[in-house]
Structure formats: structure tokens, C-alpha cells
Amino acid sequence: MSAGLESVVELLKETETLRKIPLFAKLEPSKLKLLAFTSQLLSYDDGEVLFHEGDLADCAFVVMDGEVEILAQTASGDVVVGTLGKDELFGEIALLNNAPRSATLRARGRLQALRITDEMFLSLVTENPGVALEVMRQLSDKLARTHKQVEALQGELSRSGS
Amino acid sequence: MEPTIFKYILKHSRKEQILLLLGTLASFPFLYMSLDLPKTIINEAIGGTNFPREVLGYGLEQIPYLMLLCSLFLMLVFINGGFKYFLNVFRGVVGERMLRRLRYQLFNRVLRFPLPHFRKQSQGEIIAMITAEAEPIGGFVGDSIALPAFQGGTLLTILIFILVQDPVLGAAAVALYPMQAYLIPKLQRRVNTLNKQRVVQVRQLSDRINEVVTGIQEVHAHDTSRLELADFSERMWNVYGVRLQIFRLKFLIKFLNNFIDKLTPFFFYSIGGYLVIRGELSFGALVAVLAAYKDLSAPWKELLKYYQAKEDVRIRYELLVENFEPPGMLEERLQAEELEKLPSLSGTLIATNLDLREEQDSADALVGGASFKFDLPQRIAVLGKGGSGTDRLAIVVSGVDRPLSGSITIGGLKLTEAPETVTGRRIAYVGQEPRLRFGSVQDNLVYSLKHRPLREADYGGKTEQQRQRVLAEAEITGNSAHDINADWIDYDSAGVSGPEELTDRLIEVLTLVDMDMDIYQLGLKGTLDPQAQPELAGRILEARHALRDRLKDPEIAPLVELFDRDRFNTNMSIAENLLFGTPCDKSFDIGNLSANSYVRKILRETDLMPQFIDMGRKLADVMVDLFADVAPGSELFEQYSFINADDLPVFQSMLARTEGVPHDALSPEDRNMLLSLPFKLIPARHRLGLCDERMQEQLLKARHAFAEGLGEDTRSVEFFDPEGFNSAISIQDNILFGRLAYGRARSASEVGALISDIVEKLGLRRTIMEVGLNYSVGIGGTRLSAAQRQKLAIARGLLKRPDLLVVDRATAALDPGTQDKIMRNLLEEFEGRGVIWVLQRADLGERFERALVLDGGKVIEQGRFADLNKPGTVLQQLVAAT
């Protein structure tokens, strides 16, 4: 049966990338391939915006090649607050809580990204306990980090206030 | 409507019924003669002596005499048949006319029902009553008087004949009739009661189905399919129970009838035979009596059947009358009246004690009444929580429905008693759930301008005669004499001179409701017949060339892969690459290509066949691998798989079975299955690496061979021609003449903007919008989004330029930005005219001059909005809540 798949080089390359992402690491090979097949491989030019802050979220992205900048709106204009590189997944949280985009993402240099649709991503989460557990783990990590930051900030506040 | 079916029949078809009766009576002498003649033939001509006989002064021998009588008999048969034919046809005509009249009256009544009535009586019931349940009534009408007369008369004629032959035999023939006449109606009455039950049950059943179908989402959402099935099952059981009882009774009646039928001949044979043997009755007479008796049972049965039908129809009719006379129905004249000059609605609007409840005993609003007063033209905001009566206020103040009590006057004109000519033309009401009709966007817009036929349709010669017939028939049946084919559009009321200006005005109102872009987009997606509009097609081609020039810019060139006869297009499917055009014949549809003998011939000739089968096998492998675990109902199949869920296992087993089998050893079925797959491959989208450059070269050669082979034959495929408009693809695709590149995120938006720019520069926008105006909105407008439907409904209201615009939360389904924009546009457009707007957000009230605040069906605050928006008022609470 794999006779046909050997020639499917491009798809396999994407599948390999997806496997490197912790969230998808434990997925069966056929599920990974399906994920790659149902996703869209998009190329962006330097400075092209993937999505704006406040947009409705209908997909997640995986960087295949190139870099993405995260922009935050401030009073003095947009500021780059971080970058994402090869093999990184982003935009998936907004799919989970059905929220608008929390930041603007922009290509730095030429970028190739795999666009995963919300339906596919959500069906992966609901049908694969492994993925769901991984999502929870990452979210609780994030929550714990935020909690610590808040505590630290409160500590600073009370110190400076006294 | 007349209370009973016979009164109805007599009122509307007295003349016809009399004619039928006269015709029937005229047929009897001939019937009697045709019965009497056989006796003469047997006794006189065959068994007679003393010839020659004198007939009309001629002496006739036995054989010529026999022949004469037989010819006479034949003639009578013919005359009797003729009578029957003409009476039957005429009966049919009378029945159909009455049915038409009845249905028309019922539908006319539906148009005048008070609105709340539609909550009590379902759509399904109304439909069933006007269509299926009225049908038997029409059939009965033609029979109602003539049939008992005819069959009764026939029966009587035959009976008299038998009695004349022999009173004893006659008495025997009818001996059992009294029993039948007593028993059968009694049983029949029970059948009727059951039938009535059945009618109600079936009506409820259709209602139920309707309810489930319209609420199908709820069934899925709450997993209640089993509940619905159980409910349906129970209803069917009840229907079955009633049906079974009906069957039992019906066939008992049949049994009794048959039995009695066969009992009478018993008397004939025994008594008649005895009399013949004794020489007291001639043999000819017995034969004639027996022949006559055979004819006797038919009318008797018909009479019994008539009785049953009469009972059935009587009940149906009474049910119809009962259901189509709800209290509070609109008077007919209020819809039919046509005023010479329409009053303009301005001055003081005074509402006194308006009862805003839907029905007398409803619990939704408190007893009391709303009274208010303001001057028109002004902008009035109406505010209130749900159930406060605001929606009903909007309906009542716009004359869409009448209040239970209370009155509204505008400048002295009593609105509650004004005909719809006034309210429907001078006031526009737009509600929360507007309904669209099947047809184009334009049809739906001009619906508000079609009050009566204004310009006659052009009928010439023969069609004019046909039209006269239609009119005459409409008059006979009391139907509408208005011609649906005439031009009904009231251009004056839209403020335009004719169709050309109307289009401008349509675009104008669509712009006011922020729908111009939607229509433009629909136009771009629409198609065009280049034969009918060659000039427009030519200008679209201009746009195509302009776009081509713009796409030479290397920045944007990669966003589109243009159609080029000599280049493989990776953003098109292999099927499209091969055809390089659009199929005109079903056998060239993408799904049918693998079975198309011409396509297969080309594949063989260009040596592509083995590669296609190879590719097919690889694709099947990939699909089975990817989709084997996907649930069959998943949308993924629909969107991504080359093989649908049902066929996947078939492919799976086929692959296992043919592993390692060479191409030429494959069975034709397996071959077909594999061949169907490669056509669907779009190389740039599917990224499966299955179509390398060598393959692309070969496919290009196949494309050329394909086109050459078809030659001048244009019935199969319409080829992509850089200088020709393709009628099968949209205007947008005709301008683009290529495919957006799959891998480029910004291609759709940038190319879309580019096309808009070109369209604008070439002055094509209006023309494309005209195409968009012809877009079919689908049943109930479902091919438009909810927001588009609302916008369209508002635009429809604006088109007739009313004196007063009444809006009931009609923008609620739109996003806040659009709501805001539309409200500003409308208020500006209606400068100098009246606007009453039930607001979904109280803070929007600032834009209005006055405000009415409702609670429990009463006006609790009214005045200038600014004056009311102060601490302590209900209005301020409402504003604060938003």
C-alpha cells in the first residue's frame, strides 16, 4: 500500500514538519498525513500580514520556512514583541476559545506556512485524547507562568507602594 | 360563504344545473325506447308472423323488417351514448368551474385573515384544505343535481318498463330496495364520522412533518430523532386504526350491496321462469326484463354511491367554511378598492386606546391601550423591552394588521379603516423577519411596486383571442380579471419614467442599504449569454485584456496563472487541463470524463493511458491511507477526498486484489475505477507530486489532440478562447481568464481589487450590477445571507417612496457598523418624510426627534428624546442598559 506514497514527496515533507510539533507528535502517521493533505501551503512575501489583531480566527499556522513577527498595538504604533521560526505552530489558541486574534502576525522575509483549518484542528483535538491532553498541558503551563508573573508584579506593586 | 354545499351550488351554478337537468330529462325517452326495442325485435321481427308489415306506408318482409329494427336499435345506442358523452363533459366543466371558484374564494380569504390567526392555523393545514381537500367538492358539484336526476330517472324508466312487462316481476326487482335504503346510509354515516377523523389526522400528520422539517436543526442539536420517530409512529398507528375501521365498514357495505344485488335475479329466474312456463309471460318479455335488470343495478349503485359522496362532501364543505371564516377578517373592499387619488399621509398622527394584544385572551400584554400623538413628518423612535408591544405597534401603525380595538388617524384620515391602497402604498413596513419570494433580486425589489396591472400585455391575433377566453372564463368563475402577464410595475410611485431609470433607482436604494457591493459581487459571479448581449461580452473581453496588462507587473504576476493554450496550468485540475474549456455536453462533465469514449481514445493515442492508470492507483492508495479512519459522515470526504465514503471500501479491496497485476490484465471495471481519479487532481492544490513536468508536457499534447479531434464540433466543449467570451463561466472568471494561485495568501483579495479597479475604469460596474440584479435569490431567499435578505427588504420598502417608513428592528441581524450606516442613510433619505423606528438599541434614539416608550402595551413616556433622556425616566434606564 505504501507503494503509492513513496512518490508523494511534498506531502511527506510537510508531514515530517508536523511531527516535530509537540502537539501533534503522538498522532498516528495517517492522521498527520491527512492533516498535511487538508492544509493549505501558503507563501508570503516580506511584510505581508497573515492576520490582524481582532480578526476572527478560522485557522492555525505552522511555519514551514522563514520567520514570522508578532506585533502588538501600542500608543506609539505597532511594536514587534516576538518572532516565530521554522516548525512552530501558532494561532491555535484562538480556535479553542473562539476569540478574535490577540496580535497581528507579519512575515519577515519570504515565508512558507501551512494553514490548518479550524474544522480539521478541532476535530483532531476532539477525536484524539493525546492531542487534547497536550493542549491542556500547554494551556496549564501558560496559566502557571502567567500566574507567577502576576504574583511577581503584585509583589513589586506592594513593595513600591509601601 | 354559503353555509351548506347545496346553497353554494345553487347560488353559483343554478343555470348550469338546470341545463344539466334538462339534458338528462331529454335523454330518457330514448333510453326507454332502447329498452323496449329488443322486445319488439324478438317477439315481432324474429318470432312474428303475418308479413309484410306496414311501416310508414311501405310493406316490409320479415328480413328487411328485422334489419330496420336492428338499425333503429343501433341508432338508439348511438344517441344514448351521445347524450352520456355531452352530459359528462358538461358536468366536468361545471365541476371544475366551481372548484376554481371555491379555491379562489378560499385563497382570497387567506389574504384577508387577521395576522394572529396564522399562529393558530398552520400553513400545512391551509395548503391541504385549498388543494387536496377542496378537490372532491369540485367533482361532486357537477353531479350534485344531475346525477340523482339521471340515475334516479334511469332507475325509474327501467322500473316502469319492468312493471309494464309484469307487475309481479317488477315488485320482485325492488323488493329489497327498502332494506338497502335503510341500512346502507346508517352504516355510511359511521364511515363518514371516521372519515372526518381521518381528514383531521392526516392534516395533523402533515403539520407534524412540516414542523419537524422546519425545525430539523433542533432534532440534530438535541438528539431527539428517536422521540420524533416514536411520535410519528404513534400517529401512524392512530391513522391505521381509523383506516382499519373504515375498511371494515366499507367492505361490509359492499358485501351487503353485492348480496342483495345477486338475490334479485334469483326471483327473476324462479318467478319469471314459472310465468313463462305457465304461458302468462312472453319469452321475449323475460329476456327484455333480464336485460333491463342488468341495467337496473348500475343506476341503483350509482345512487348509493352518490349518497355516500354527498355526505362526504357535505362534511368537507362545512369544515372548509368553518376554517375560512376567522373573526376579524379584513373586509374585501379594503383590498379591492382602487382610489383615484392617493392621499398623502402627513399631519398629526393620533392613536387612541390601541389594543396591542394579538388576541382577546392573550397573556402577552396587559389590558389597556396605547395612546399617543405626534406630528408627521418627524422621526420617532419607539423603545421598549420584549413583550412591551413595540412589534405589534409597528404592525398596527403601518396598517399591516388592524388592532383589536382603538383607532389611528393621520391628518384626519382614519388609518384603521383605510383601504390597503393607502396603507400599502404610502407606508412601508419592514419587519424583523422579511420574506423574499422565489425570483431574482430585481423581482423582489419591484414587488413593492406591483399593486395592479398598469400596461396591458401585448397580445396579437390568436393570443388575443386566447386572452379573451381566459377573461371570459375568469368572469364565469368569479376569479381575478387582472392579467398577470401585464406590466404591473408602478414606475410613478418609484419616481422614475421607465425601466432604464428604474435600474438606476434600484442601484440607488441598494446603495442606501449598503448592498451595492453585494450585488456587484453577485453580478461578477453571474453568467452572460454573449449571443444576447454581444456588446457587453465585448466589453468584458476588454476588461480581460486590461487585467492581462496589469498582471505583467512581476509583483503580482505570480498571483494568477493565466489560461494559455500552450501551457499546462497547475492550478487547474487535470480534467480542465485536458479539456481547456467548459463542457457543453453532460458526457464531458468532469465526473464523466473517465467513461467518455472520445477522451479514452485521446488518452490511448497520446500514450497517457498507462500513466493515468498508474496515477489512479497511486491516488487510490493515498486516499485509502488518508481517509480509511475518517468517519463516513465527515465533511472531510466532501471537501478533500477523491473517493466518497461509500466507495472507499470498494477501492480498498480492489487495490488489494490487483496488487502487482499489469495494466492490460485489469478488468474493465477496475480500470474505470482507477481512471476516474487522476482527472480530479489539481497539482498546485494537492501537492502530491504526481504530475511532473514530463507528464505536463504529455498532457499538453493530449490537450491539443483533444481539440483537433473535435474540430468544428462545438456542442461538446466550449474552449477557452483568449478572444472569446465563455458563456459557461462567470463574468469574473471571464475577466480573470486564469486561476488564482493556490499557494498565495493574498491572491483573492488583491486580484479582486484589481478587477474592481478595471471594471470601474471601463465603466462596467453598472452593467455588472444589472447582471447581479438578475441573481436568483432561491426559495425564500435562501441563496442570500440573512443580512442580505434584511437589506433587500429595506430597499424594497424604500423603492415605493412612502410617506411614512416603519422599521421594526429590521437591521438587527447586521453588524453594528452596517446598522449605523444604514440608519444614517435612511434618516437622511427620509428628510421631510415620516419615520417610525422600533429600536433594538435605545442609545440610537438620539438621532430621532421624538421617542415613545412602551411597557405592557401602554405608552409610558413620550416626548422629545432629549427631554426624556434624564435621570429617573424609563428611557434613560433603557439607554443605560445598552
mmCIF file of C-alpha atoms in Angstrom, chain A residues 1-5 7-11 14 28 30-31 33-34 36-45 48 110 114 117 119-120 123, chain B residues 555 617-618 621-627 629-630 635-636 639-642 652 655 659 683 685-690 742-746:
data_model
loop_
_atom_site.group_PDB
_atom_site.id
_atom_site.type_symbol
_atom_site.label_atom_id
_atom_site.label_comp_id
_atom_site.label_asym_id
_atom_site.label_seq_id
_atom_site.Cartn_x
_atom_site.Cartn_y
_atom_site.Cartn_z
ATOM 1 C CA MET A 1 0.000 0.000 0.000
ATOM 2 C CA SER A 2 2.874 2.356 0.630
ATOM 3 C CA ALA A 3 3.962 1.955 -2.997
ATOM 4 C CA GLY A 4 1.881 4.962 -3.923
ATOM 5 C CA LEU A 5 3.019 7.056 -1.008
ATOM 6 C CA SER A 7 6.211 9.291 -4.663
ATOM 7 C CA VAL A 8 4.228 11.724 -2.540
ATOM 8 C CA VAL A 9 7.355 13.569 -1.576
ATOM 9 C CA GLU A 10 5.974 17.034 -0.940
ATOM 10 C CA LEU A 11 3.238 15.854 1.349
ATOM 11 C CA GLU A 14 5.069 18.614 5.428
ATOM 12 C CA GLU A 28 -0.690 8.324 14.014
ATOM 13 C CA SER A 30 -2.043 8.556 8.636
ATOM 14 C CA LYS A 31 -3.620 11.344 10.726
ATOM 15 C CA LYS A 33 -0.690 12.913 6.504
ATOM 16 C CA LEU A 34 -4.385 13.775 6.468
ATOM 17 C CA ALA A 36 -0.946 17.866 5.800
ATOM 18 C CA PHE A 37 -3.239 16.993 2.892
ATOM 19 C CA THR A 38 -6.157 19.045 4.130
ATOM 20 C CA SER A 39 -3.983 22.056 4.919
ATOM 21 C CA GLN A 40 -3.006 24.783 2.542
ATOM 22 C CA LEU A 41 0.624 25.583 1.818
ATOM 23 C CA LEU A 42 0.848 29.352 1.513
ATOM 24 C CA SER A 43 3.737 31.593 0.610
ATOM 25 C CA TYR A 44 4.040 35.168 1.822
ATOM 26 C CA ASP A 45 6.276 37.998 0.740
ATOM 27 C CA GLU A 48 2.779 40.532 4.205
ATOM 28 C CA ARG A 110 9.889 35.197 2.451
ATOM 29 C CA LEU A 114 0.928 25.605 6.376
ATOM 30 C CA THR A 117 -8.372 24.909 9.013
ATOM 31 C CA GLU A 119 -12.538 22.262 11.461
ATOM 32 C CA MET A 120 -9.557 19.998 10.980
ATOM 33 C CA SER A 123 -11.650 17.520 15.023
ATOM 34 C CA GLU B 555 4.974 41.861 -8.155
ATOM 35 C CA ARG B 617 -3.592 3.566 -8.426
ATOM 36 C CA LYS B 618 -1.287 5.917 -6.518
ATOM 37 C CA ASP B 621 -3.542 4.317 -2.348
ATOM 38 C CA VAL B 622 -3.184 7.793 -0.869
ATOM 39 C CA MET B 623 -6.934 8.257 -0.384
ATOM 40 C CA VAL B 624 -7.390 4.877 1.274
ATOM 41 C CA ASP B 625 -4.408 5.590 3.516
ATOM 42 C CA LEU B 626 -5.660 9.068 4.495
ATOM 43 C CA PHE B 627 -9.390 8.524 4.781
ATOM 44 C CA ASP B 629 -10.169 6.071 9.569
ATOM 45 C CA VAL B 630 -12.332 9.109 8.868
ATOM 46 C CA GLU B 635 -17.292 16.761 5.803
ATOM 47 C CA LEU B 636 -13.672 15.949 5.066
ATOM 48 C CA GLN B 639 -14.092 18.680 0.783
ATOM 49 C CA TYR B 640 -10.914 16.754 0.265
ATOM 50 C CA SER B 641 -11.291 13.122 -0.720
ATOM 51 C CA PHE B 642 -11.216 11.990 -4.348
ATOM 52 C CA GLN B 652 -9.603 -0.695 -0.742
ATOM 53 C CA LEU B 655 -6.311 -2.320 -4.559
ATOM 54 C CA GLU B 659 -1.649 -5.565 -6.380
ATOM 55 C CA PRO B 683 -1.320 19.728 -8.929
ATOM 56 C CA ARG B 685 -3.506 22.383 -4.601
ATOM 57 C CA HIS B 686 -2.982 18.741 -3.757
ATOM 58 C CA ARG B 687 0.852 18.844 -3.644
ATOM 59 C CA LEU B 688 1.108 15.120 -4.198
ATOM 60 C CA GLY B 689 3.946 15.419 -6.731
ATOM 61 C CA LEU B 690 2.104 13.094 -9.072
ATOM 62 C CA TYR B 742 -3.402 28.274 -4.640
ATOM 63 C CA GLY B 743 -0.313 28.944 -2.595
ATOM 64 C CA ARG B 744 -0.643 32.722 -2.466
ATOM 65 C CA ALA B 745 -2.490 34.053 0.535
ATOM 66 C CA ARG B 746 -3.240 37.459 -0.904
#
